[in-house]
PDB file of C-alpha atoms in Angstrom:
ATOM      1  CA  MET A  27       0.000   0.000   0.000  1.00 56.00           C
ATOM      2  CA  SER A  28       1.192   3.439  -0.782  1.00 66.00           C
ATOM      3  CA  THR A  29       0.766   6.244   1.683  1.00 72.00           C
ATOM      4  CA  PRO A  30      -1.006   9.346   0.471  1.00 73.00           C
ATOM      5  CA  THR A  31       1.219  12.323  -0.059  1.00 77.00           C
ATOM      6  CA  PRO A  32       0.344  15.269   2.145  1.00 75.00           C
ATOM      7  CA  THR A  33      -0.851  18.382   0.373  1.00 78.00           C
ATOM      8  CA  PRO A  34       1.467  21.328   0.778  1.00 78.00           C
ATOM      9  CA  THR A  35       0.192  23.948   3.169  1.00 77.00           C
ATOM     10  CA  PRO A  36       0.045  27.512   1.915  1.00 75.00           C
ATOM     11  CA  PRO A  37       2.347  29.987   3.582  1.00 73.00           C
ATOM     12  CA  PRO A  38       0.736  31.857   6.478  1.00 73.00           C
ATOM     13  CA  THR A  39      -1.026  35.059   5.471  1.00 80.00           C
ATOM     14  CA  ALA A  40       0.022  38.195   7.231  1.00 84.00           C
ATOM     15  CA  TYR A  41      -3.101  40.056   8.261  1.00 85.00           C
ATOM     16  CA  THR A  42      -2.979  43.758   8.849  1.00 90.00           C
ATOM     17  CA  LEU A  43      -5.517  45.817  10.687  1.00 92.00           C
ATOM     18  CA  GLU A  44      -6.601  47.448   7.415  1.00 92.00           C
ATOM     19  CA  SER A  45      -7.068  44.098   5.648  1.00 91.00           C
ATOM     20  CA  ILE A  46      -9.146  42.774   8.549  1.00 93.00           C
ATOM     21  CA  ARG A  47     -11.330  45.897   8.450  1.00 96.00           C
ATOM     22  CA  ALA A  48     -11.783  45.554   4.684  1.00 95.00           C
ATOM     23  CA  LEU A  49     -12.705  41.854   4.988  1.00 94.00           C
ATOM     24  CA  ARG A  50     -15.117  42.628   7.801  1.00 96.00           C
ATOM     25  CA  ALA A  51     -16.783  45.417   5.809  1.00 97.00           C
ATOM     26  CA  ALA A  52     -17.084  43.152   2.763  1.00 96.00           C
ATOM     27  CA  LYS A  53     -18.692  40.373   4.807  1.00 97.00           C
ATOM     28  CA  ARG A  54     -21.047  42.825   6.478  1.00 97.00           C
ATOM     29  CA  GLU A  55     -22.177  44.088   3.051  1.00 97.00           C
ATOM     30  CA  GLU A  56     -22.625  40.497   1.852  1.00 97.00           C
ATOM     31  CA  ILE A  57     -24.826  39.781   4.892  1.00 96.00           C
ATOM     32  CA  ARG A  58     -26.911  42.902   4.186  1.00 97.00           C
ATOM     33  CA  ARG A  59     -27.448  41.855   0.555  1.00 97.00           C
ATOM     34  CA  SER A  60     -28.351  38.333   1.624  1.00 97.00           C
ATOM     35  CA  ALA A  61     -30.813  39.578   4.258  1.00 96.00           C
ATOM     36  CA  ARG A  62     -32.473  41.860   1.719  1.00 97.00           C
ATOM     37  CA  ARG A  63     -32.729  39.010  -0.796  1.00 96.00           C
ATOM     38  CA  LEU A  64     -34.341  36.808   1.872  1.00 95.00           C
ATOM     39  CA  GLN A  65     -36.778  39.573   2.771  1.00 95.00           C
ATOM     40  CA  LEU A  66     -37.822  40.077  -0.851  1.00 94.00           C
ATOM     41  CA  THR A  67     -38.241  36.339  -1.373  1.00 93.00           C
ATOM     42  CA  GLY A  68     -40.405  36.038   1.740  1.00 90.00           C
ATOM     43  CA  GLU A  69     -42.544  38.978   0.684  1.00 90.00           C
ATOM     44  CA  ALA A  70     -43.014  37.476  -2.775  1.00 88.00           C
ATOM     45  CA  LEU A  71     -43.972  34.085  -1.342  1.00 86.00           C
ATOM     46  CA  PHE A  72     -46.495  35.306   1.222  1.00 83.00           C
ATOM     47  CA  ALA A  73     -47.957  38.353  -0.503  1.00 82.00           C
ATOM     48  CA  PRO A  74     -51.601  37.975  -1.488  1.00 73.00           C
ATOM     49  CA  GLN A  75     -52.277  37.584  -5.172  1.00 74.00           C
ATOM     50  CA  ARG A  76     -53.340  40.672  -7.064  1.00 75.00           C
ATOM     51  CA  SER A  77     -56.984  40.422  -8.082  1.00 70.00           C
ATOM     52  CA  MET A  78     -57.953  41.552 -11.544  1.00 79.00           C
ATOM     53  CA  THR A  79     -61.677  42.024 -10.975  1.00 86.00           C
ATOM     54  CA  ARG A  80     -63.936  42.885  -8.058  1.00 87.00           C
ATOM     55  CA  MET A  81     -65.274  39.346  -7.966  1.00 89.00           C
ATOM     56  CA  GLU A  82     -61.782  37.890  -7.605  1.00 87.00           C
ATOM     57  CA  GLY A  83     -61.109  40.356  -4.776  1.00 85.00           C
ATOM     58  CA  LEU A  84     -64.313  39.342  -3.026  1.00 89.00           C
ATOM     59  CA  LEU A  85     -63.519  35.646  -3.400  1.00 90.00           C
ATOM     60  CA  GLN A  86     -60.019  36.273  -2.071  1.00 87.00           C
ATOM     61  CA  HIS A  87     -61.505  37.828   1.088  1.00 89.00           C
ATOM     62  CA  VAL A  88     -63.940  34.941   1.464  1.00 93.00           C
ATOM     63  CA  ASN A  89     -61.105  32.415   1.126  1.00 91.00           C
ATOM     64  CA  ALA A  90     -59.052  34.297   3.723  1.00 91.00           C
ATOM     65  CA  GLY A  91     -62.027  34.264   6.111  1.00 95.00           C
ATOM     66  CA  ILE A  92     -62.566  30.535   5.634  1.00 96.00           C
ATOM     67  CA  ALA A  93     -58.866  29.881   6.214  1.00 95.00           C
ATOM     68  CA  ALA A  94     -58.922  31.950   9.427  1.00 96.00           C
ATOM     69  CA  TYR A  95     -62.019  30.125  10.671  1.00 97.00           C
ATOM     70  CA  ASP A  96     -60.441  26.780   9.859  1.00 97.00           C
ATOM     71  CA  GLY A  97     -57.266  27.741  11.724  1.00 96.00           C
ATOM     72  CA  VAL A  98     -59.187  28.827  14.815  1.00 97.00           C
ATOM     73  CA  MET A  99     -61.276  25.657  14.859  1.00 97.00           C
ATOM     74  CA  THR A 100     -58.204  23.450  14.447  1.00 97.00           C
ATOM     75  CA  GLY A 101     -56.478  25.318  17.276  1.00 96.00           C
ATOM     76  CA  LEU A 102     -59.476  24.834  19.563  1.00 96.00           C
ATOM     77  CA  LYS A 103     -59.582  21.105  18.811  1.00 96.00           C
ATOM     78  CA  VAL A 104     -55.891  20.776  19.615  1.00 96.00           C
ATOM     79  CA  LEU A 105     -56.312  22.693  22.886  1.00 95.00           C
ATOM     80  CA  ARG A 106     -59.257  20.510  23.924  1.00 94.00           C
ATOM     81  CA  ARG A 107     -57.269  17.345  23.301  1.00 92.00           C
ATOM     82  CA  ILE A 108     -54.318  18.663  25.265  1.00 91.00           C
ATOM     83  CA  GLN A 109     -56.577  19.650  28.164  1.00 91.00           C
ATOM     84  CA  ALA A 110     -58.298  16.251  28.093  1.00 88.00           C
ATOM     85  CA  PHE A 111     -54.931  14.522  28.147  1.00 86.00           C
ATOM     86  CA  PHE A 112     -53.826  16.375  31.285  1.00 86.00           C
ATOM     87  CA  ARG A 113     -57.199  16.007  33.008  1.00 85.00           C
ATOM     88  CA  ARG A 114     -57.200  12.268  32.410  1.00 76.00           C
ATOM     89  CA  GLY A 115     -53.761  11.912  34.023  1.00 64.00           C
ATOM     90  CA  ARG A 116     -54.795  13.594  37.293  1.00 60.00           C
ATOM     91  CA  HIS A 117     -57.799  11.378  38.053  1.00 56.00           C
ATOM     92  CA  ARG A 118     -55.884   8.099  38.105  1.00 51.00           C
TER      93      ARG A 118
END
């Protein structure tokens, strides 16, 4: 068996205070651009669709109301089951 040859290590880089500041500023700007891109993507994903007619707008409001009602009812069912679970454990 042959032993793998080690890869040569690059010479150590001499960092100066100015180079560290420049790298830090560049990374900070990269983070800002990335955060903005994430914000725009999130807004595009969760923004309501633009309605073309009044009827589409009305139906969009109705759908939002049904979704809210459904969410509330599901939450209540979950809470009731959790409460029943803890009540059942105390009576034993």
